[in-house]
Structures are given as structure tokens and as C-alpha cells.
């Protein structure tokens, strides 16, 4: 491969990464807009409840408040869906302990939870695999059980699930 081809490939990869970052930031912006809508509805609900409290008629939710509560639930669901898109674009998944891990990890690096293997479909319905590109640096070591290259900060090997405390 010539130097010019390598340079073209590098620019292409950088362009793709930039597009991915822009798409992630757009999705995060959508989340913040939805969260702002929720905050405004909470403020409205709060004012209504306070006014009812002041008038001593806080017995049932009125129709407006029930509509607002339903709107909040819908916005929360939309935020969850957008957040899933962000994780997909970032090649990450969330463990039950709340820690984000690489999509290819079989085990959580923090709590050791084992992930079930799932076939993931993109928005067009085609199956695909995530690839895990790892950088090489001095802050890594190799798991003695499966030879996976690990960062020193992990407590559990994300591939085989063995503790790294004694490695």
C-alpha cells in the first residue's frame, strides 16, 4: 500500500469518526431537550399542586396534571430510546451495576457480571458485529487465563470473567 493510499485511508477513517461523534452529540442534545421538557412539566405540576395545597383542595389529580404526568412518562421513554442509540454508536452496553463496558465484553470489568450473547440488528434489520479496536500502551497487562490484553484498572477480565486481583 502506497503512502498516498495510507493517507487516504486515514482521512476516510477520521471522517467516519467525526461523523460518529457529531451523531452522538446530536442524540445527546435531543436528550437534553427532552429533559428540559420534563423539567418544565414538573415545574407546572409543582405549581398546580402548590396552588391546590394553598387552597386546601389537594384530593385528586385533575385532568391537566394527569395529562402532564403521561407526557413525562412518554418523554422518559423517548430519552431511553435515544440513550440506547448513543450506546450503540459508542459500541458500549450497560451492566446491571450501571458501569458502561465495551460491546464485545463477555463480563463486566467492575462486578464480573456475565453478559448473554445477543445478535444485534441495526435500524435496517441487518445483523452486524461490533469490532473492538484496542490501543497498545504501558498501562496494560495480559490475563493469565485467556491472554486478553487488559488495562490495569479492571478488577475482572471482560472476556473470561476471572478476577485480575492476583495477576
PDB file of C-alpha atoms in Angstrom:
ATOM      1  CA  UNK A   1       0.000   0.000   0.000  1.00  0.00           C
ATOM      2  CA  UNK A   2       1.461   3.326  -1.034  1.00  0.00           C
ATOM      3  CA  UNK A   3       1.849   6.263   1.291  1.00  0.00           C
ATOM      4  CA  UNK A   4      -0.905   8.104  -0.581  1.00  0.00           C
ATOM      5  CA  UNK A   5      -3.305   5.170  -0.096  1.00  0.00           C
ATOM      6  CA  UNK A   6      -2.497   5.057   3.606  1.00  0.00           C
ATOM      7  CA  UNK A   7      -3.101   8.784   3.859  1.00  0.00           C
ATOM      8  CA  UNK A   8      -6.464   8.467   2.056  1.00  0.00           C
ATOM      9  CA  UNK A   9      -7.470   5.615   4.354  1.00  0.00           C
ATOM     10  CA  UNK A  10      -6.509   7.680   7.414  1.00  0.00           C
ATOM     11  CA  UNK A  11      -8.578  10.635   6.238  1.00  0.00           C
ATOM     12  CA  UNK A  12     -11.524   8.358   5.500  1.00  0.00           C
ATOM     13  CA  UNK A  13     -11.356   6.811   8.983  1.00  0.00           C
ATOM     14  CA  UNK A  14     -11.045  10.247  10.588  1.00  0.00           C
ATOM     15  CA  UNK A  15     -14.055  11.464   8.601  1.00  0.00           C
ATOM     16  CA  UNK A  16     -16.122   8.470   9.694  1.00  0.00           C
ATOM     17  CA  UNK A  17     -15.136   9.010  13.330  1.00  0.00           C
ATOM     18  CA  UNK A  18     -16.043  12.704  13.078  1.00  0.00           C
ATOM     19  CA  UNK A  19     -19.475  11.798  11.655  1.00  0.00           C
ATOM     20  CA  UNK A  20     -19.996   9.355  14.528  1.00  0.00           C
ATOM     21  CA  UNK A  21     -19.051  11.980  17.124  1.00  0.00           C
ATOM     22  CA  UNK A  22     -21.411  14.504  15.526  1.00  0.00           C
ATOM     23  CA  UNK A  23     -24.267  11.975  15.505  1.00  0.00           C
ATOM     24  CA  UNK A  24     -23.649  11.099  19.164  1.00  0.00           C
ATOM     25  CA  UNK A  25     -23.612  14.778  20.123  1.00  0.00           C
ATOM     26  CA  UNK A  26     -26.862  15.372  18.211  1.00  0.00           C
ATOM     27  CA  UNK A  27     -28.501  12.494  20.090  1.00  0.00           C
ATOM     28  CA  UNK A  28     -27.226  13.804  23.413  1.00  0.00           C
ATOM     29  CA  UNK A  29     -28.648  17.220  22.525  1.00  0.00           C
ATOM     30  CA  UNK A  30     -32.031  15.577  21.853  1.00  0.00           C
ATOM     31  CA  UNK A  31     -31.838  14.003  25.310  1.00  0.00           C
ATOM     32  CA  UNK A  32     -31.158  17.389  26.908  1.00  0.00           C
ATOM     33  CA  UNK A  33     -34.109  18.951  25.036  1.00  0.00           C
ATOM     34  CA  UNK A  34     -36.420  16.147  26.229  1.00  0.00           C
ATOM     35  CA  UNK A  35     -35.104  16.508  29.783  1.00  0.00           C
ATOM     36  CA  UNK A  36     -35.821  20.256  29.635  1.00  0.00           C
ATOM     37  CA  UNK A  37     -39.422  19.453  28.586  1.00  0.00           C
ATOM     38  CA  UNK A  38     -39.721  17.117  31.564  1.00  0.00           C
ATOM     39  CA  UNK A  39     -38.346  19.786  33.897  1.00  0.00           C
ATOM     40  CA  UNK A  40     -40.874  22.327  32.583  1.00  0.00           C
ATOM     41  CA  UNK A  41     -43.737  19.876  33.102  1.00  0.00           C
ATOM     42  CA  UNK A  42     -42.517  19.089  36.610  1.00  0.00           C
ATOM     43  CA  UNK A  43     -42.492  22.819  37.343  1.00  0.00           C
ATOM     44  CA  UNK A  44     -46.047  23.146  36.038  1.00  0.00           C
ATOM     45  CA  UNK A  45     -47.190  20.163  38.119  1.00  0.00           C
ATOM     46  CA  UNK A  46     -45.467  21.591  41.156  1.00  0.00           C
ATOM     47  CA  UNK A  47     -47.173  24.954  40.764  1.00  0.00           C
ATOM     48  CA  UNK A  48     -50.569  23.259  40.345  1.00  0.00           C
ATOM     49  CA  UNK A  49     -50.065  21.082  43.412  1.00  0.00           C
ATOM     50  CA  UNK A  50     -48.859  24.043  45.463  1.00  0.00           C
ATOM     51  CA  UNK A  51     -51.866  26.121  44.411  1.00  0.00           C
ATOM     52  CA  UNK A  52     -54.181  23.253  45.336  1.00  0.00           C
ATOM     53  CA  UNK A  53     -52.354  22.902  48.634  1.00  0.00           C
ATOM     54  CA  UNK A  54     -52.782  26.603  49.343  1.00  0.00           C
ATOM     55  CA  UNK A  55     -56.490  26.316  48.582  1.00  0.00           C
ATOM     56  CA  UNK A  56     -56.690  23.133  50.669  1.00  0.00           C
ATOM     57  CA  UNK A  57     -58.189  21.076  47.855  1.00  0.00           C
ATOM     58  CA  UNK A  58     -55.347  18.587  47.246  1.00  0.00           C
ATOM     59  CA  UNK A  59     -57.505  15.498  46.946  1.00  0.00           C
ATOM     60  CA  UNK A  60     -57.174  14.107  43.396  1.00  0.00           C
ATOM     61  CA  UNK A  61     -55.146  14.775  40.296  1.00  0.00           C
ATOM     62  CA  UNK A  62     -57.053  16.974  37.923  1.00  0.00           C
ATOM     63  CA  UNK A  63     -57.141  16.216  34.200  1.00  0.00           C
ATOM     64  CA  UNK A  64     -54.307  18.669  33.376  1.00  0.00           C
ATOM     65  CA  UNK A  65     -51.982  17.094  35.918  1.00  0.00           C
ATOM     66  CA  UNK A  66     -52.790  13.584  34.738  1.00  0.00           C
ATOM     67  CA  UNK A  67     -52.011  14.655  31.145  1.00  0.00           C
ATOM     68  CA  UNK A  68     -48.726  16.185  32.291  1.00  0.00           C
ATOM     69  CA  UNK A  69     -47.762  13.000  34.143  1.00  0.00           C
ATOM     70  CA  UNK A  70     -48.499  10.972  30.996  1.00  0.00           C
ATOM     71  CA  UNK A  71     -46.389  13.389  28.928  1.00  0.00           C
ATOM     72  CA  UNK A  72     -43.500  12.980  31.367  1.00  0.00           C
ATOM     73  CA  UNK A  73     -43.666   9.186  31.071  1.00  0.00           C
ATOM     74  CA  UNK A  74     -43.625   9.426  27.271  1.00  0.00           C
ATOM     75  CA  UNK A  75     -40.635  11.806  27.318  1.00  0.00           C
ATOM     76  CA  UNK A  76     -38.748   9.474  29.671  1.00  0.00           C
ATOM     77  CA  UNK A  77     -39.320   6.579  27.258  1.00  0.00           C
ATOM     78  CA  UNK A  78     -38.062   8.711  24.357  1.00  0.00           C
ATOM     79  CA  UNK A  79     -34.927   9.559  26.357  1.00  0.00           C
ATOM     80  CA  UNK A  80     -34.293   5.846  26.989  1.00  0.00           C
ATOM     81  CA  UNK A  81     -34.542   5.118  23.264  1.00  0.00           C
ATOM     82  CA  UNK A  82     -32.149   7.938  22.349  1.00  0.00           C
ATOM     83  CA  UNK A  83     -29.732   6.819  25.079  1.00  0.00           C
ATOM     84  CA  UNK A  84     -29.751   3.301  23.581  1.00  0.00           C
ATOM     85  CA  UNK A  85     -28.806   4.823  20.214  1.00  0.00           C
ATOM     86  CA  UNK A  86     -25.894   6.686  21.848  1.00  0.00           C
ATOM     87  CA  UNK A  87     -24.629   3.468  23.456  1.00  0.00           C
ATOM     88  CA  UNK A  88     -24.950   1.603  20.156  1.00  0.00           C
ATOM     89  CA  UNK A  89     -22.975   4.273  18.287  1.00  0.00           C
ATOM     90  CA  UNK A  90     -20.358   4.247  21.064  1.00  0.00           C
ATOM     91  CA  UNK A  91     -20.073   0.436  20.887  1.00  0.00           C
ATOM     92  CA  UNK A  92     -20.994   0.183  24.573  1.00  0.00           C
ATOM     93  CA  UNK A  93     -23.509  -1.649  26.705  1.00  0.00           C
ATOM     94  CA  UNK A  94     -24.579  -1.039  30.295  1.00  0.00           C
ATOM     95  CA  UNK A  95     -24.105  -3.597  33.031  1.00  0.00           C
ATOM     96  CA  UNK A  96     -26.745  -4.086  35.704  1.00  0.00           C
ATOM     97  CA  UNK A  97     -24.298  -2.382  38.106  1.00  0.00           C
ATOM     98  CA  UNK A  98     -24.502   0.786  35.960  1.00  0.00           C
ATOM     99  CA  UNK A  99     -20.970   0.540  34.527  1.00  0.00           C
ATOM    100  CA  UNK A 100     -20.562   1.022  30.751  1.00  0.00           C
ATOM    101  CA  UNK A 101     -18.480  -1.676  29.055  1.00  0.00           C
ATOM    102  CA  UNK A 102     -17.329  -2.403  25.520  1.00  0.00           C
ATOM    103  CA  UNK A 103     -19.990  -4.135  23.430  1.00  0.00           C
ATOM    104  CA  UNK A 104     -17.669  -7.135  22.916  1.00  0.00           C
ATOM    105  CA  UNK A 105     -17.009  -7.752  26.620  1.00  0.00           C
ATOM    106  CA  UNK A 106     -18.395 -11.002  27.990  1.00  0.00           C
ATOM    107  CA  UNK A 107     -18.035  -9.876  31.629  1.00  0.00           C
ATOM    108  CA  UNK A 108     -18.266  -6.559  33.452  1.00  0.00           C
ATOM    109  CA  UNK A 109     -14.843  -5.256  34.438  1.00  0.00           C
ATOM    110  CA  UNK A 110     -16.204  -3.941  37.739  1.00  0.00           C
ATOM    111  CA  UNK A 111     -18.640  -6.507  39.143  1.00  0.00           C
ATOM    112  CA  UNK A 112     -17.918  -9.583  36.997  1.00  0.00           C
ATOM    113  CA  UNK A 113     -21.488  -9.918  35.680  1.00  0.00           C
ATOM    114  CA  UNK A 114     -21.653 -12.292  32.676  1.00  0.00           C
ATOM    115  CA  UNK A 115     -23.447 -10.887  29.617  1.00  0.00           C
ATOM    116  CA  UNK A 116     -25.680 -13.026  27.455  1.00  0.00           C
ATOM    117  CA  UNK A 117     -24.641 -13.199  23.806  1.00  0.00           C
ATOM    118  CA  UNK A 118     -27.198 -11.483  21.601  1.00  0.00           C
ATOM    119  CA  UNK A 119     -27.409 -10.926  17.865  1.00  0.00           C
ATOM    120  CA  UNK A 120     -27.884  -7.207  17.386  1.00  0.00           C
ATOM    121  CA  UNK A 121     -29.783  -5.779  14.448  1.00  0.00           C
ATOM    122  CA  UNK A 122     -29.218  -2.304  13.163  1.00  0.00           C
ATOM    123  CA  UNK A 123     -32.050   0.032  12.210  1.00  0.00           C
ATOM    124  CA  UNK A 124     -32.221  -1.521   8.740  1.00  0.00           C
ATOM    125  CA  UNK A 125     -32.693  -5.049  10.130  1.00  0.00           C
ATOM    126  CA  UNK A 126     -29.324  -6.469   9.022  1.00  0.00           C
ATOM    127  CA  UNK A 127     -27.196  -8.371  11.529  1.00  0.00           C
ATOM    128  CA  UNK A 128     -23.768  -6.965  12.280  1.00  0.00           C
ATOM    129  CA  UNK A 129     -20.850  -7.402  14.633  1.00  0.00           C
ATOM    130  CA  UNK A 130     -19.028  -4.791  16.608  1.00  0.00           C
ATOM    131  CA  UNK A 131     -15.263  -4.727  16.308  1.00  0.00           C
ATOM    132  CA  UNK A 132     -13.129  -3.861  19.274  1.00  0.00           C
ATOM    133  CA  UNK A 133     -10.021  -1.849  18.431  1.00  0.00           C
ATOM    134  CA  UNK A 134      -7.631  -1.734  21.366  1.00  0.00           C
ATOM    135  CA  UNK A 135      -4.788   0.699  21.774  1.00  0.00           C
ATOM    136  CA  UNK A 136      -1.426  -0.544  22.936  1.00  0.00           C
ATOM    137  CA  UNK A 137       0.279   1.230  25.810  1.00  0.00           C
ATOM    138  CA  UNK A 138       2.207   0.604  29.004  1.00  0.00           C
ATOM    139  CA  UNK A 139      -0.906   0.671  31.229  1.00  0.00           C
ATOM    140  CA  UNK A 140      -1.963  -2.791  30.076  1.00  0.00           C
ATOM    141  CA  UNK A 141      -1.271  -6.371  31.071  1.00  0.00           C
ATOM    142  CA  UNK A 142      -2.383  -9.797  29.889  1.00  0.00           C
ATOM    143  CA  UNK A 143      -4.927 -12.026  31.635  1.00  0.00           C
ATOM    144  CA  UNK A 144      -3.206 -15.255  32.615  1.00  0.00           C
ATOM    145  CA  UNK A 145      -6.386 -17.264  31.927  1.00  0.00           C
ATOM    146  CA  UNK A 146      -7.359 -16.168  28.411  1.00  0.00           C
ATOM    147  CA  UNK A 147      -4.466 -13.921  27.239  1.00  0.00           C
ATOM    148  CA  UNK A 148      -6.801 -10.926  26.807  1.00  0.00           C
ATOM    149  CA  UNK A 149      -4.930  -7.609  26.931  1.00  0.00           C
ATOM    150  CA  UNK A 150      -6.299  -5.587  29.881  1.00  0.00           C
ATOM    151  CA  UNK A 151      -5.961  -2.175  31.452  1.00  0.00           C
ATOM    152  CA  UNK A 152      -4.559  -2.140  34.984  1.00  0.00           C
ATOM    153  CA  UNK A 153      -7.772  -0.559  36.299  1.00  0.00           C
ATOM    154  CA  UNK A 154     -10.000  -3.609  35.662  1.00  0.00           C
ATOM    155  CA  UNK A 155     -10.914  -5.956  38.512  1.00  0.00           C
ATOM    156  CA  UNK A 156     -12.463  -8.669  36.325  1.00  0.00           C
ATOM    157  CA  UNK A 157     -11.360  -9.820  32.861  1.00  0.00           C
ATOM    158  CA  UNK A 158     -14.144  -8.763  30.459  1.00  0.00           C
ATOM    159  CA  UNK A 159     -13.580 -11.838  28.264  1.00  0.00           C
ATOM    160  CA  UNK A 160     -13.275 -14.802  30.649  1.00  0.00           C
ATOM    161  CA  UNK A 161     -14.634 -13.371  33.914  1.00  0.00           C
ATOM    162  CA  UNK A 162     -11.658 -14.243  36.117  1.00  0.00           C
ATOM    163  CA  UNK A 163     -10.533 -11.836  38.828  1.00  0.00           C
ATOM    164  CA  UNK A 164      -7.469  -9.806  37.929  1.00  0.00           C
ATOM    165  CA  UNK A 165      -6.603  -9.001  41.534  1.00  0.00           C
ATOM    166  CA  UNK A 166      -3.937 -11.714  41.750  1.00  0.00           C
ATOM    167  CA  UNK A 167      -2.488 -11.320  38.230  1.00  0.00           C
TER     168      UNK A 167
END
